[in-house]
PDB file of N, CA, C, O and CB in Angstrom:
ATOM      1  N   GLU A   1      72.195 -16.685 -40.397  1.00  0.00           N
ATOM      2  CA  GLU A   1      71.227 -17.095 -39.424  1.00  0.00           C
ATOM      3  C   GLU A   1      69.902 -17.368 -40.116  1.00  0.00           C
ATOM      4  O   GLU A   1      69.451 -16.599 -40.964  1.00  0.00           O
ATOM      5  CB  GLU A   1      71.073 -16.039 -38.335  1.00  0.00           C
ATOM      6  N   VAL A   2      69.293 -18.479 -39.734  1.00  0.00           N
ATOM      7  CA  VAL A   2      68.020 -18.876 -40.321  1.00  0.00           C
ATOM      8  C   VAL A   2      67.074 -19.260 -39.194  1.00  0.00           C
ATOM      9  O   VAL A   2      67.478 -19.897 -38.221  1.00  0.00           O
ATOM     10  CB  VAL A   2      68.200 -20.055 -41.330  1.00  0.00           C
ATOM     11  N   ARG A   3      65.834 -18.875 -39.329  1.00  0.00           N
ATOM     12  CA  ARG A   3      64.846 -19.256 -38.323  1.00  0.00           C
ATOM     13  C   ARG A   3      64.604 -20.756 -38.385  1.00  0.00           C
ATOM     14  O   ARG A   3      64.704 -21.372 -39.447  1.00  0.00           O
ATOM     15  CB  ARG A   3      63.522 -18.484 -38.527  1.00  0.00           C
ATOM     16  N   MET A   4      64.291 -21.321 -37.261  1.00  0.00           N
ATOM     17  CA  MET A   4      64.079 -22.762 -37.196  1.00  0.00           C
ATOM     18  C   MET A   4      62.806 -23.154 -37.937  1.00  0.00           C
ATOM     19  O   MET A   4      61.830 -22.404 -37.955  1.00  0.00           O
ATOM     20  CB  MET A   4      64.009 -23.228 -35.738  1.00  0.00           C
ATOM     21  N   GLY A   5      62.826 -24.345 -38.552  1.00  0.00           N
ATOM     22  CA  GLY A   5      61.649 -24.880 -39.208  1.00  0.00           C
ATOM     23  C   GLY A   5      61.476 -24.453 -40.649  1.00  0.00           C
ATOM     24  O   GLY A   5      60.445 -24.751 -41.251  1.00  0.00           O
ATOM     25  N   LYS A   6      62.433 -23.775 -41.215  1.00  0.00           N
ATOM     26  CA  LYS A   6      62.311 -23.306 -42.596  1.00  0.00           C
ATOM     27  C   LYS A   6      63.023 -24.228 -43.591  1.00  0.00           C
ATOM     28  O   LYS A   6      62.943 -24.006 -44.799  1.00  0.00           O
ATOM     29  CB  LYS A   6      62.871 -21.898 -42.713  1.00  0.00           C
ATOM     30  N   GLY A   7      63.709 -25.248 -43.105  1.00  0.00           N
ATOM     31  CA  GLY A   7      64.342 -26.212 -43.995  1.00  0.00           C
ATOM     32  C   GLY A   7      65.605 -25.712 -44.669  1.00  0.00           C
ATOM     33  O   GLY A   7      66.084 -26.337 -45.616  1.00  0.00           O
ATOM     34  N   LYS A   8      66.150 -24.610 -44.209  1.00  0.00           N
ATOM     35  CA  LYS A   8      67.370 -24.069 -44.802  1.00  0.00           C
ATOM     36  C   LYS A   8      68.515 -24.261 -43.820  1.00  0.00           C
ATOM     37  O   LYS A   8      68.330 -24.198 -42.605  1.00  0.00           O
ATOM     38  CB  LYS A   8      67.201 -22.565 -45.174  1.00  0.00           C
ATOM     39  N   GLY A   9      69.688 -24.493 -44.364  1.00  0.00           N
ATOM     40  CA  GLY A   9      70.857 -24.647 -43.518  1.00  0.00           C
ATOM     41  C   GLY A   9      71.543 -23.313 -43.273  1.00  0.00           C
ATOM     42  O   GLY A   9      71.108 -22.273 -43.767  1.00  0.00           O
ATOM     43  N   ASN A  10      72.611 -23.363 -42.511  1.00  0.00           N
ATOM     44  CA  ASN A  10      73.405 -22.168 -42.254  1.00  0.00           C
ATOM     45  C   ASN A  10      74.213 -21.797 -43.486  1.00  0.00           C
ATOM     46  O   ASN A  10      74.448 -22.634 -44.358  1.00  0.00           O
ATOM     47  CB  ASN A  10      74.333 -22.382 -41.050  1.00  0.00           C
ATOM     48  N   VAL A  11      74.632 -20.562 -43.555  1.00  0.00           N
ATOM     49  CA  VAL A  11      75.485 -20.100 -44.649  1.00  0.00           C
ATOM     50  C   VAL A  11      76.841 -20.776 -44.505  1.00  0.00           C
ATOM     51  O   VAL A  11      77.463 -20.703 -43.445  1.00  0.00           O
ATOM     52  CB  VAL A  11      75.628 -18.537 -44.647  1.00  0.00           C
ATOM     53  N   GLU A  12      77.302 -21.432 -45.565  1.00  0.00           N
ATOM     54  CA  GLU A  12      78.572 -22.147 -45.511  1.00  0.00           C
ATOM     55  C   GLU A  12      79.748 -21.213 -45.734  1.00  0.00           C
ATOM     56  O   GLU A  12      80.771 -21.346 -45.063  1.00  0.00           O
ATOM     57  CB  GLU A  12      78.594 -23.261 -46.541  1.00  0.00           C
ATOM     58  N   TYR A  13      79.624 -20.261 -46.671  1.00  0.00           N
ATOM     59  CA  TYR A  13      80.697 -19.303 -46.924  1.00  0.00           C
ATOM     60  C   TYR A  13      80.120 -18.087 -47.645  1.00  0.00           C
ATOM     61  O   TYR A  13      79.008 -18.134 -48.172  1.00  0.00           O
ATOM     62  CB  TYR A  13      81.842 -19.952 -47.761  1.00  0.00           C
ATOM     63  N   TRP A  14      80.885 -17.004 -47.662  1.00  0.00           N
ATOM     64  CA  TRP A  14      80.478 -15.766 -48.318  1.00  0.00           C
ATOM     65  C   TRP A  14      81.346 -15.555 -49.549  1.00  0.00           C
ATOM     66  O   TRP A  14      82.520 -15.926 -49.556  1.00  0.00           O
ATOM     67  CB  TRP A  14      80.586 -14.552 -47.348  1.00  0.00           C
ATOM     68  N   VAL A  15      80.782 -14.971 -50.573  1.00  0.00           N
ATOM     69  CA  VAL A  15      81.503 -14.703 -51.818  1.00  0.00           C
ATOM     70  C   VAL A  15      81.331 -13.234 -52.172  1.00  0.00           C
ATOM     71  O   VAL A  15      80.253 -12.664 -52.006  1.00  0.00           O
ATOM     72  CB  VAL A  15      80.995 -15.618 -52.978  1.00  0.00           C
ATOM     73  N   SER A  16      82.399 -12.635 -52.658  1.00  0.00           N
ATOM     74  CA  SER A  16      82.336 -11.254 -53.132  1.00  0.00           C
ATOM     75  C   SER A  16      83.051 -11.185 -54.472  1.00  0.00           C
ATOM     76  O   SER A  16      84.195 -11.622 -54.591  1.00  0.00           O
ATOM     77  CB  SER A  16      82.974 -10.260 -52.098  1.00  0.00           C
ATOM     78  N   VAL A  17      82.390 -10.646 -55.471  1.00  0.00           N
ATOM     79  CA  VAL A  17      82.980 -10.524 -56.799  1.00  0.00           C
ATOM     80  C   VAL A  17      83.813  -9.250 -56.841  1.00  0.00           C
ATOM     81  O   VAL A  17      83.310  -8.161 -56.560  1.00  0.00           O
ATOM     82  CB  VAL A  17      81.880 -10.514 -57.910  1.00  0.00           C
ATOM     83  N   VAL A  18      85.089  -9.390 -57.193  1.00  0.00           N
ATOM     84  CA  VAL A  18      85.993  -8.248 -57.305  1.00  0.00           C
ATOM     85  C   VAL A  18      86.477  -8.189 -58.741  1.00  0.00           C
ATOM     86  O   VAL A  18      87.156  -9.101 -59.214  1.00  0.00           O
ATOM     87  CB  VAL A  18      87.197  -8.355 -56.301  1.00  0.00           C
ATOM     88  N   LYS A  19      86.131  -7.123 -59.429  1.00  0.00           N
ATOM     89  CA  LYS A  19      86.523  -6.975 -60.825  1.00  0.00           C
ATOM     90  C   LYS A  19      87.935  -6.398 -60.914  1.00  0.00           C
ATOM     91  O   LYS A  19      88.369  -5.698 -59.999  1.00  0.00           O
ATOM     92  CB  LYS A  19      85.522  -6.075 -61.579  1.00  0.00           C
ATOM     93  N   PRO A  20      88.658  -6.679 -61.997  1.00  0.00           N
ATOM     94  CA  PRO A  20      90.005  -6.121 -62.173  1.00  0.00           C
ATOM     95  C   PRO A  20      89.974  -4.596 -62.171  1.00  0.00           C
ATOM     96  O   PRO A  20      89.043  -3.978 -62.687  1.00  0.00           O
ATOM     97  CB  PRO A  20      90.630  -6.629 -63.483  1.00  0.00           C
ATOM     98  N   GLY A  21      91.008  -4.004 -61.580  1.00  0.00           N
ATOM     99  CA  GLY A  21      91.126  -2.554 -61.555  1.00  0.00           C
ATOM    100  C   GLY A  21      90.509  -1.884 -60.346  1.00  0.00           C
ATOM    101  O   GLY A  21      90.545  -0.658 -60.241  1.00  0.00           O
ATOM    102  N   VAL A  22      89.943  -2.656 -59.429  1.00  0.00           N
ATOM    103  CA  VAL A  22      89.302  -2.094 -58.241  1.00  0.00           C
ATOM    104  C   VAL A  22      90.351  -1.907 -57.144  1.00  0.00           C
ATOM    105  O   VAL A  22      91.178  -2.791 -56.920  1.00  0.00           O
ATOM    106  CB  VAL A  22      88.141  -3.010 -57.745  1.00  0.00           C
ATOM    107  N   ILE A  23      90.319  -0.764 -56.463  1.00  0.00           N
ATOM    108  CA  ILE A  23      91.229  -0.518 -55.342  1.00  0.00           C
ATOM    109  C   ILE A  23      90.649  -1.206 -54.112  1.00  0.00           C
ATOM    110  O   ILE A  23      89.526  -0.916 -53.698  1.00  0.00           O
ATOM    111  CB  ILE A  23      91.434   1.024 -55.089  1.00  0.00           C
ATOM    112  N   LEU A  24      91.425  -2.121 -53.531  1.00  0.00           N
ATOM    113  CA  LEU A  24      90.957  -2.866 -52.363  1.00  0.00           C
ATOM    114  C   LEU A  24      91.410  -2.235 -51.054  1.00  0.00           C
ATOM    115  O   LEU A  24      90.651  -2.208 -50.086  1.00  0.00           O
ATOM    116  CB  LEU A  24      91.444  -4.295 -52.432  1.00  0.00           C
ATOM    117  N   PHE A  25      92.639  -1.726 -51.012  1.00  0.00           N
ATOM    118  CA  PHE A  25      93.203  -1.186 -49.781  1.00  0.00           C
ATOM    119  C   PHE A  25      93.841   0.169 -50.057  1.00  0.00           C
ATOM    120  O   PHE A  25      94.492   0.360 -51.083  1.00  0.00           O
ATOM    121  CB  PHE A  25      94.238  -2.160 -49.177  1.00  0.00           C
ATOM    122  N   GLU A  26      93.651   1.095 -49.145  1.00  0.00           N
ATOM    123  CA  GLU A  26      94.357   2.370 -49.161  1.00  0.00           C
ATOM    124  C   GLU A  26      95.062   2.498 -47.824  1.00  0.00           C
ATOM    125  O   GLU A  26      94.473   2.231 -46.776  1.00  0.00           O
ATOM    126  CB  GLU A  26      93.382   3.582 -49.422  1.00  0.00           C
ATOM    127  N   VAL A  27      96.328   2.909 -47.859  1.00  0.00           N
ATOM    128  CA  VAL A  27      97.134   3.011 -46.648  1.00  0.00           C
ATOM    129  C   VAL A  27      97.620   4.449 -46.520  1.00  0.00           C
ATOM    130  O   VAL A  27      98.110   5.035 -47.485  1.00  0.00           O
ATOM    131  CB  VAL A  27      98.337   2.008 -46.676  1.00  0.00           C
ATOM    132  N   SER A  28      97.481   5.013 -45.326  1.00  0.00           N
ATOM    133  CA  SER A  28      98.006   6.357 -45.086  1.00  0.00           C
ATOM    134  C   SER A  28      98.588   6.411 -43.682  1.00  0.00           C
ATOM    135  O   SER A  28      98.247   5.603 -42.819  1.00  0.00           O
ATOM    136  CB  SER A  28      96.898   7.438 -45.269  1.00  0.00           C
ATOM    137  N   GLY A  29      99.463   7.369 -43.472  1.00  0.00           N
ATOM    138  CA  GLY A  29     100.037   7.566 -42.148  1.00  0.00           C
ATOM    139  C   GLY A  29     101.279   6.756 -41.870  1.00  0.00           C
ATOM    140  O   GLY A  29     101.811   6.807 -40.761  1.00  0.00           O
ATOM    141  N   VAL A  30     101.758   6.004 -42.855  1.00  0.00           N
ATOM    142  CA  VAL A  30     102.998   5.237 -42.695  1.00  0.00           C
ATOM    143  C   VAL A  30     103.896   5.514 -43.891  1.00  0.00           C
ATOM    144  O   VAL A  30     103.447   6.047 -44.906  1.00  0.00           O
ATOM    145  CB  VAL A  30     102.708   3.704 -42.559  1.00  0.00           C
ATOM    146  N   SER A  31     105.154   5.153 -43.767  1.00  0.00           N
ATOM    147  CA  SER A  31     106.081   5.374 -44.877  1.00  0.00           C
ATOM    148  C   SER A  31     105.732   4.457 -46.046  1.00  0.00           C
ATOM    149  O   SER A  31     105.067   3.435 -45.874  1.00  0.00           O
ATOM    150  CB  SER A  31     107.541   5.138 -44.425  1.00  0.00           C
ATOM    151  N   ALA A  32     106.187   4.834 -47.223  1.00  0.00           N
ATOM    152  CA  ALA A  32     105.921   4.028 -48.418  1.00  0.00           C
ATOM    153  C   ALA A  32     106.553   2.650 -48.292  1.00  0.00           C
ATOM    154  O   ALA A  32     105.996   1.663 -48.772  1.00  0.00           O
ATOM    155  CB  ALA A  32     106.448   4.735 -49.675  1.00  0.00           C
ATOM    156  N   THR A  33     107.711   2.580 -47.650  1.00  0.00           N
ATOM    157  CA  THR A  33     108.387   1.291 -47.471  1.00  0.00           C
ATOM    158  C   THR A  33     107.560   0.364 -46.580  1.00  0.00           C
ATOM    159  O   THR A  33     107.384  -0.812 -46.897  1.00  0.00           O
ATOM    160  CB  THR A  33     109.790   1.497 -46.864  1.00  0.00           C
ATOM    161  N   ALA A  34     107.057   0.892 -45.473  1.00  0.00           N
ATOM    162  CA  ALA A  34     106.242   0.082 -44.562  1.00  0.00           C
ATOM    163  C   ALA A  34     104.937  -0.337 -45.229  1.00  0.00           C
ATOM    164  O   ALA A  34     104.484  -1.468 -45.058  1.00  0.00           O
ATOM    165  CB  ALA A  34     105.947   0.857 -43.266  1.00  0.00           C
ATOM    166  N   ALA A  35     104.336   0.570 -45.985  1.00  0.00           N
ATOM    167  CA  ALA A  35     103.086   0.246 -46.679  1.00  0.00           C
ATOM    168  C   ALA A  35     103.317  -0.834 -47.724  1.00  0.00           C
ATOM    169  O   ALA A  35     102.515  -1.759 -47.852  1.00  0.00           O
ATOM    170  CB  ALA A  35     102.490   1.500 -47.339  1.00  0.00           C
ATOM    171  N   ARG A  36     104.411  -0.721 -48.471  1.00  0.00           N
ATOM    172  CA  ARG A  36     104.714  -1.716 -49.501  1.00  0.00           C
ATOM    173  C   ARG A  36     104.953  -3.084 -48.864  1.00  0.00           C
ATOM    174  O   ARG A  36     104.508  -4.102 -49.395  1.00  0.00           O
ATOM    175  CB  ARG A  36     105.947  -1.285 -50.327  1.00  0.00           C
ATOM    176  N   GLU A  37     105.651  -3.112 -47.734  1.00  0.00           N
ATOM    177  CA  GLU A  37     105.910  -4.383 -47.046  1.00  0.00           C
ATOM    178  C   GLU A  37     104.610  -4.997 -46.520  1.00  0.00           C
ATOM    179  O   GLU A  37     104.405  -6.206 -46.635  1.00  0.00           O
ATOM    180  CB  GLU A  37     106.903  -4.173 -45.883  1.00  0.00           C
ATOM    181  N   ALA A  38     103.739  -4.177 -45.949  1.00  0.00           N
ATOM    182  CA  ALA A  38     102.460  -4.676 -45.433  1.00  0.00           C
ATOM    183  C   ALA A  38     101.596  -5.230 -46.561  1.00  0.00           C
ATOM    184  O   ALA A  38     100.978  -6.283 -46.410  1.00  0.00           O
ATOM    185  CB  ALA A  38     101.707  -3.559 -44.692  1.00  0.00           C
ATOM    186  N   MET A  39     101.553  -4.536 -47.674  1.00  0.00           N
ATOM    187  CA  MET A  39     100.750  -5.002 -48.806  1.00  0.00           C
ATOM    188  C   MET A  39     101.351  -6.264 -49.426  1.00  0.00           C
ATOM    189  O   MET A  39     100.624  -7.115 -49.938  1.00  0.00           O
ATOM    190  CB  MET A  39     100.632  -3.899 -49.867  1.00  0.00           C
ATOM    191  N   SER A  40     102.667  -6.381 -49.378  1.00  0.00           N
ATOM    192  CA  SER A  40     103.316  -7.597 -49.876  1.00  0.00           C
ATOM    193  C   SER A  40     102.903  -8.805 -49.029  1.00  0.00           C
ATOM    194  O   SER A  40     102.640  -9.883 -49.563  1.00  0.00           O
ATOM    195  CB  SER A  40     104.858  -7.434 -49.868  1.00  0.00           C
ATOM    196  N   LEU A  41     102.848  -8.619 -47.716  1.00  0.00           N
ATOM    197  CA  LEU A  41     102.414  -9.704 -46.828  1.00  0.00           C
ATOM    198  C   LEU A  41     100.943 -10.042 -47.062  1.00  0.00           C
ATOM    199  O   LEU A  41     100.567 -11.214 -47.057  1.00  0.00           O
ATOM    200  CB  LEU A  41     102.641  -9.316 -45.352  1.00  0.00           C
ATOM    201  N   ALA A  42     100.116  -9.030 -47.264  1.00  0.00           N
ATOM    202  CA  ALA A  42      98.693  -9.261 -47.517  1.00  0.00           C
ATOM    203  C   ALA A  42      98.487  -9.958 -48.854  1.00  0.00           C
ATOM    204  O   ALA A  42      97.601 -10.804 -48.983  1.00  0.00           O
ATOM    205  CB  ALA A  42      97.918  -7.937 -47.488  1.00  0.00           C
ATOM    206  N   ASP A  43      99.293  -9.612 -49.847  1.00  0.00           N
ATOM    207  CA  ASP A  43      99.175 -10.196 -51.183  1.00  0.00           C
ATOM    208  C   ASP A  43      99.366 -11.708 -51.146  1.00  0.00           C
ATOM    209  O   ASP A  43      98.735 -12.436 -51.913  1.00  0.00           O
ATOM    210  CB  ASP A  43     100.195  -9.564 -52.130  1.00  0.00           C
ATOM    211  N   ARG A  44     100.225 -12.172 -50.265  1.00  0.00           N
ATOM    212  CA  ARG A  44     100.477 -13.619 -50.169  1.00  0.00           C
ATOM    213  C   ARG A  44      99.269 -14.377 -49.625  1.00  0.00           C
ATOM    214  O   ARG A  44      99.117 -15.570 -49.885  1.00  0.00           O
ATOM    215  CB  ARG A  44     101.689 -13.884 -49.278  1.00  0.00           C
ATOM    216  N   LYS A  45      98.418 -13.696 -48.879  1.00  0.00           N
ATOM    217  CA  LYS A  45      97.246 -14.340 -48.280  1.00  0.00           C
ATOM    218  C   LYS A  45      96.031 -14.345 -49.205  1.00  0.00           C
ATOM    219  O   LYS A  45      95.099 -15.122 -48.995  1.00  0.00           O
ATOM    220  CB  LYS A  45      96.889 -13.648 -46.989  1.00  0.00           C
ATOM    221  N   LEU A  46      96.030 -13.491 -50.220  1.00  0.00           N
ATOM    222  CA  LEU A  46      94.872 -13.373 -51.103  1.00  0.00           C
ATOM    223  C   LEU A  46      94.929 -14.408 -52.219  1.00  0.00           C
ATOM    224  O   LEU A  46      96.020 -14.745 -52.680  1.00  0.00           O
ATOM    225  CB  LEU A  46      94.793 -11.965 -51.697  1.00  0.00           C
ATOM    226  N   PRO A  47      93.790 -14.921 -52.663  1.00  0.00           N
ATOM    227  CA  PRO A  47      93.768 -15.964 -53.691  1.00  0.00           C
ATOM    228  C   PRO A  47      93.873 -15.420 -55.119  1.00  0.00           C
ATOM    229  O   PRO A  47      93.492 -16.108 -56.066  1.00  0.00           O
ATOM    230  CB  PRO A  47      92.505 -16.769 -53.559  1.00  0.00           C
ATOM    231  N   PHE A  48      94.379 -14.208 -55.285  1.00  0.00           N
ATOM    232  CA  PHE A  48      94.560 -13.620 -56.612  1.00  0.00           C
ATOM    233  C   PHE A  48      95.762 -12.693 -56.554  1.00  0.00           C
ATOM    234  O   PHE A  48      96.209 -12.312 -55.472  1.00  0.00           O
ATOM    235  CB  PHE A  48      93.276 -12.852 -57.083  1.00  0.00           C
ATOM    236  N   SER A  49      96.283 -12.331 -57.712  1.00  0.00           N
ATOM    237  CA  SER A  49      97.461 -11.471 -57.734  1.00  0.00           C
ATOM    238  C   SER A  49      97.051 -10.013 -57.553  1.00  0.00           C
ATOM    239  O   SER A  49      95.992  -9.589 -58.016  1.00  0.00           O
ATOM    240  CB  SER A  49      98.242 -11.653 -59.050  1.00  0.00           C
ATOM    241  N   CYS A  50      97.903  -9.259 -56.876  1.00  0.00           N
ATOM    242  CA  CYS A  50      97.646  -7.842 -56.609  1.00  0.00           C
ATOM    243  C   CYS A  50      98.845  -7.018 -57.048  1.00  0.00           C
ATOM    244  O   CYS A  50      99.941  -7.537 -57.259  1.00  0.00           O
ATOM    245  CB  CYS A  50      97.341  -7.603 -55.106  1.00  0.00           C
ATOM    246  N   ARG A  51      98.608  -5.731 -57.177  1.00  0.00           N
ATOM    247  CA  ARG A  51      99.678  -4.819 -57.557  1.00  0.00           C
ATOM    248  C   ARG A  51      99.662  -3.644 -56.588  1.00  0.00           C
ATOM    249  O   ARG A  51      98.599  -3.123 -56.252  1.00  0.00           O
ATOM    250  CB  ARG A  51      99.519  -4.335 -59.038  1.00  0.00           C
ATOM    251  N   PHE A  52     100.843  -3.230 -56.141  1.00  0.00           N
ATOM    252  CA  PHE A  52     100.975  -2.088 -55.243  1.00  0.00           C
ATOM    253  C   PHE A  52     101.214  -0.847 -56.080  1.00  0.00           C
ATOM    254  O   PHE A  52     102.149  -0.802 -56.879  1.00  0.00           O
ATOM    255  CB  PHE A  52     102.128  -2.299 -54.217  1.00  0.00           C
ATOM    256  N   LEU A  53     100.370   0.165 -55.903  1.00  0.00           N
ATOM    257  CA  LEU A  53     100.517   1.421 -56.633  1.00  0.00           C
ATOM    258  C   LEU A  53     100.588   2.572 -55.644  1.00  0.00           C
ATOM    259  O   LEU A  53      99.789   2.652 -54.711  1.00  0.00           O
ATOM    260  CB  LEU A  53      99.349   1.627 -57.630  1.00  0.00           C
ATOM    261  N   SER A  54     101.554   3.466 -55.857  1.00  0.00           N
ATOM    262  CA  SER A  54     101.582   4.696 -55.069  1.00  0.00           C
ATOM    263  C   SER A  54     100.635   5.695 -55.724  1.00  0.00           C
ATOM    264  O   SER A  54     100.139   5.458 -56.826  1.00  0.00           O
ATOM    265  CB  SER A  54     103.039   5.280 -54.962  1.00  0.00           C
ATOM    266  N   ARG A  55     100.389   6.797 -55.052  1.00  0.00           N
ATOM    267  CA  ARG A  55      99.484   7.805 -55.605  1.00  0.00           C
ATOM    268  C   ARG A  55     100.010   8.325 -56.946  1.00  0.00           C
ATOM    269  O   ARG A  55      99.232   8.558 -57.872  1.00  0.00           O
ATOM    270  CB  ARG A  55      99.304   8.973 -54.611  1.00  0.00           C
ATOM    271  N   GLU A  56     101.325   8.506 -57.049  1.00  0.00           N
ATOM    272  CA  GLU A  56     101.914   8.983 -58.301  1.00  0.00           C
ATOM    273  C   GLU A  56     101.729   7.958 -59.422  1.00  0.00           C
ATOM    274  O   GLU A  56     101.406   8.321 -60.553  1.00  0.00           O
ATOM    275  CB  GLU A  56     103.409   9.288 -58.106  1.00  0.00           C
ATOM    276  N   GLU A  57     101.933   6.695 -59.106  1.00  0.00           N
ATOM    277  CA  GLU A  57     101.754   5.640 -60.109  1.00  0.00           C
ATOM    278  C   GLU A  57     100.289   5.508 -60.514  1.00  0.00           C
ATOM    279  O   GLU A  57      99.990   5.209 -61.670  1.00  0.00           O
ATOM    280  CB  GLU A  57     102.273   4.298 -59.573  1.00  0.00           C
ATOM    281  N   LEU A  58      99.382   5.727 -59.576  1.00  0.00           N
ATOM    282  CA  LEU A  58      97.955   5.626 -59.863  1.00  0.00           C
ATOM    283  C   LEU A  58      97.520   6.713 -60.842  1.00  0.00           C
ATOM    284  O   LEU A  58      96.694   6.459 -61.719  1.00  0.00           O
ATOM    285  CB  LEU A  58      97.141   5.721 -58.569  1.00  0.00           C
ATOM    286  N   GLU A  59      98.063   7.917 -60.702  1.00  0.00           N
ATOM    287  CA  GLU A  59      97.720   9.009 -61.614  1.00  0.00           C
ATOM    288  C   GLU A  59      98.186   8.707 -63.031  1.00  0.00           C
ATOM    289  O   GLU A  59      97.532   9.114 -63.992  1.00  0.00           O
ATOM    290  CB  GLU A  59      98.336  10.323 -61.131  1.00  0.00           C
ATOM    291  N   GLN A  60      99.306   8.000 -63.180  1.00  0.00           N
ATOM    292  CA  GLN A  60      99.809   7.623 -64.505  1.00  0.00           C
ATOM    293  C   GLN A  60      99.040   6.436 -65.060  1.00  0.00           C
ATOM    294  O   GLN A  60      98.929   6.280 -66.276  1.00  0.00           O
ATOM    295  CB  GLN A  60     101.304   7.295 -64.440  1.00  0.00           C
ATOM    296  N   TYR A  61      98.514   5.607 -64.188  1.00  0.00           N
ATOM    297  CA  TYR A  61      97.800   4.390 -64.565  1.00  0.00           C
ATOM    298  C   TYR A  61      96.472   4.762 -65.131  1.00  0.00           C
ATOM    299  O   TYR A  61      95.698   3.886 -65.517  1.00  0.00           O
ATOM    300  CB  TYR A  61      97.630   3.442 -63.375  1.00  0.00           C
TER     301      TYR A  61
END
């Protein structure tokens, strides 16, 4: 949003820098199978590759 008369246009899009190794989503309260399936569907929508890690895998990582 911009006040009128300032010569600036509306924001066209938003950008967020995400560095490698950052946890984007945490899932709790569902089975590991359901969580893995949900994250697989979300991964297809994101413009970068993602990896699904369980808590046990994260501790080893």
